[in-house]
Amino acid sequence: MQQPPIARRSPVTRAHHGDVFEDPYAWMADRESPELLELLAAENAYATEQTEPLQPLAEQIFEEFRSRIEETDLSVPVRHDRWWYYSRTIEGEQYAVEGRVALADNPERPALADGRPPAGEEVLLDQNAAAVGHDFFGVGASEVSPAGDVLAYAVDLTGDERYDVRVRSIATGETLDEAVRATGGSLAWSLDGRHIFYTRVDDAWRPYQVWRHELGTAVEADALVHEESDERFFVGVGSSRDDRHVIIAIGSKTTSEFRLLDAADPLGTPHVVAERRPGVEYDIEPMGDQILVTHNANRTNFELAVAPVTCTSAQEWVALDLTTEDEFVTGAEGFDDFIAISLRREGGTGVRIVLRDADSPHGLGEAHDISVGEPIGTIHVGVNPESSTPTLQVVHESLVTPRTVEDYDVRARTFTLLKAQRVRDGHDLTQYRQRREWATAPDGTRVPISIVHRADVVADGTAPALLHGYGAYGIPSDPWFSVLRLSLLQRGWVFAIAHVRGGSEMGRSWYDDGKLTAKPHTFSDFVACADHLRDSGIVAPDRLAAEGGSAGGLLMGVVANQAPDRFRFIHASVPFVDALTTILDPAMPLTVIEWEEWGNPLEDPAAYALMKSYTPYENVCAQRYPALLVTTSLHDTRVYVTEPAKWVAALRHETCDDAGAAPILFRTEMAGGHGGQSGRYDTWRQWAWETSVLLGAVT
């Protein structure tokens, strides 16, 4: 196969607001079409053939990765009630084993002994055993009953994020119940352990119902607890830290509502904490007889309030003056002795501790911020299931610092190291340098860029570079450590993150200024970051690559159309590249809730025109594109395989007769979801192959 597959063209007319679009690949909407499946198989074969010379390099990178990672490893055990809980991995096994040991037998935090599991281990779930016979295996929620004797977990066996619930005895391993199927993946227990609460999804993959199931009974007897009729809203269910409350979360992109149910009265009726108000988002954290409320009713960047746990109106919220207007409050967790506030400020993350003080008006006293001494690193609150803890587990990392887990004593202000990710093979991390630089967008906005490279890489305009971007839903791209990235850095590459608008790196307004009518800022910010890297000499103008996935894949598609000369290579993973077609169809997964992110092109001609101006598929044209790697999964529910398949077909049509065209490779994981394959070794091999394609394209 020397020539790439060419898809059949069969134009279908779409007309909206006076605009007519001839869609030649509309037939690909049928994801079960034998013709589409044959096309995907042909594309996979073509990608394999074209990259055959790179297989030794891919294998080398895979072995580099394996040599640096602890294949047999133990997570940091956390104490909850009478047990230490953890997960562990075994060399050669694809999945983790979830386990626990009794606190009475192990007063000190357990550890591996020569790779063997801790003494007295009770296996909660051996995912390797459970995955036998399945090409894909993913676990959603996994919850131990309040009494600690039963495990309920939600499992996805295809990658489509529809979960079957299994309930098993921890002591015997016996399956007690598997009647509940095709759920949304979230779970909560009643306090007596007789009932579980779960969500159902509608035809558009929207979790919209909460149901109650009594163990051992037929699913037909389950009771509907809540149903959300407004298609803009998702529903989730979970438990409070102390298991006293079942929490029902209801939210759109701009509006929130919560309901609380006494877990001791599972047959009762949940009460509304505060009725939804358009544009008001809030989150809650039950703590004893109170709840902490994080909300944006008065501040763009959110603030904190406290209310009684019986609260039924926002009028009962009492403001807590714990943050400033330029600090973006992203969450709060309440403990017996303190609260922990998660913040964003000046492009970075932070955690603020506020000690409890029974003599103060609101029961809160002295506050201070946790500092780890790394200005462009990332810090967040870890796993803290016990409300009585005197310490807070925190996690921090950076582009040069491996993931580090510590206990922070909130009164002594001291750290106890619990685990630092080990990079094996003697790799010297001190040879790398990280820093923050700023690009200037066309409208004058300064856009942060996080950069890492080897110390001996200088700004002489010769280095290859990979620029990462996302920029949607307010999700930040905070600096993270990657063992796989070391294979690039040691080869003299520069890695950079473009913190473009649409994320929330610079506060909530950073998100607001990168969605709806301001969405083009995301794209121009990314190009400005590319230009900054080139103009400052940090990278070679002809050796810059870019990567992004999902909504970041949309970003990749847009810049490929609008600024193809900036990039030598682009990797678009599970890319949202047929955005307008999808957002015009309310029956598609996520569409209606997405209108608050992108606009409603069905009803709004201006929103239609704006999306039409940038959606990648409809803007493919006869021009020189950079080399492209497009990866996706057959069972992805968030971004259908249809989208990248249509985009690649359109690109091939425009470039197939151009002898000088850069290569386009399209690979579909036939047993995967939005995150790709499920097994860790399979995932590592996929990453290694993608890295080899990158290195092969940017010589």
Short mmCIF file of C-alpha atoms in Angstrom, two decimals, residues 197 263 367 369 407 496 525 536 649:
data_model
loop_
_atom_site.label_atom_id
_atom_site.label_comp_id
_atom_site.label_asym_id
_atom_site.label_seq_id
_atom_site.Cartn_x
_atom_site.Cartn_y
_atom_site.Cartn_z
CA PHE A 197 -27.32 5.30 44.32
CA ALA A 263 -27.61 8.73 54.04
CA ALA A 367 -4.75 31.50 57.70
CA ASP A 369 -0.49 29.51 52.37
CA ASP A 407 1.77 15.21 54.63
CA ALA A 496 6.54 24.16 26.06
CA ASP A 525 -2.95 32.91 21.58
CA SER A 536 13.21 34.54 20.67
CA ALA A 649 -10.64 12.37 4.28
#
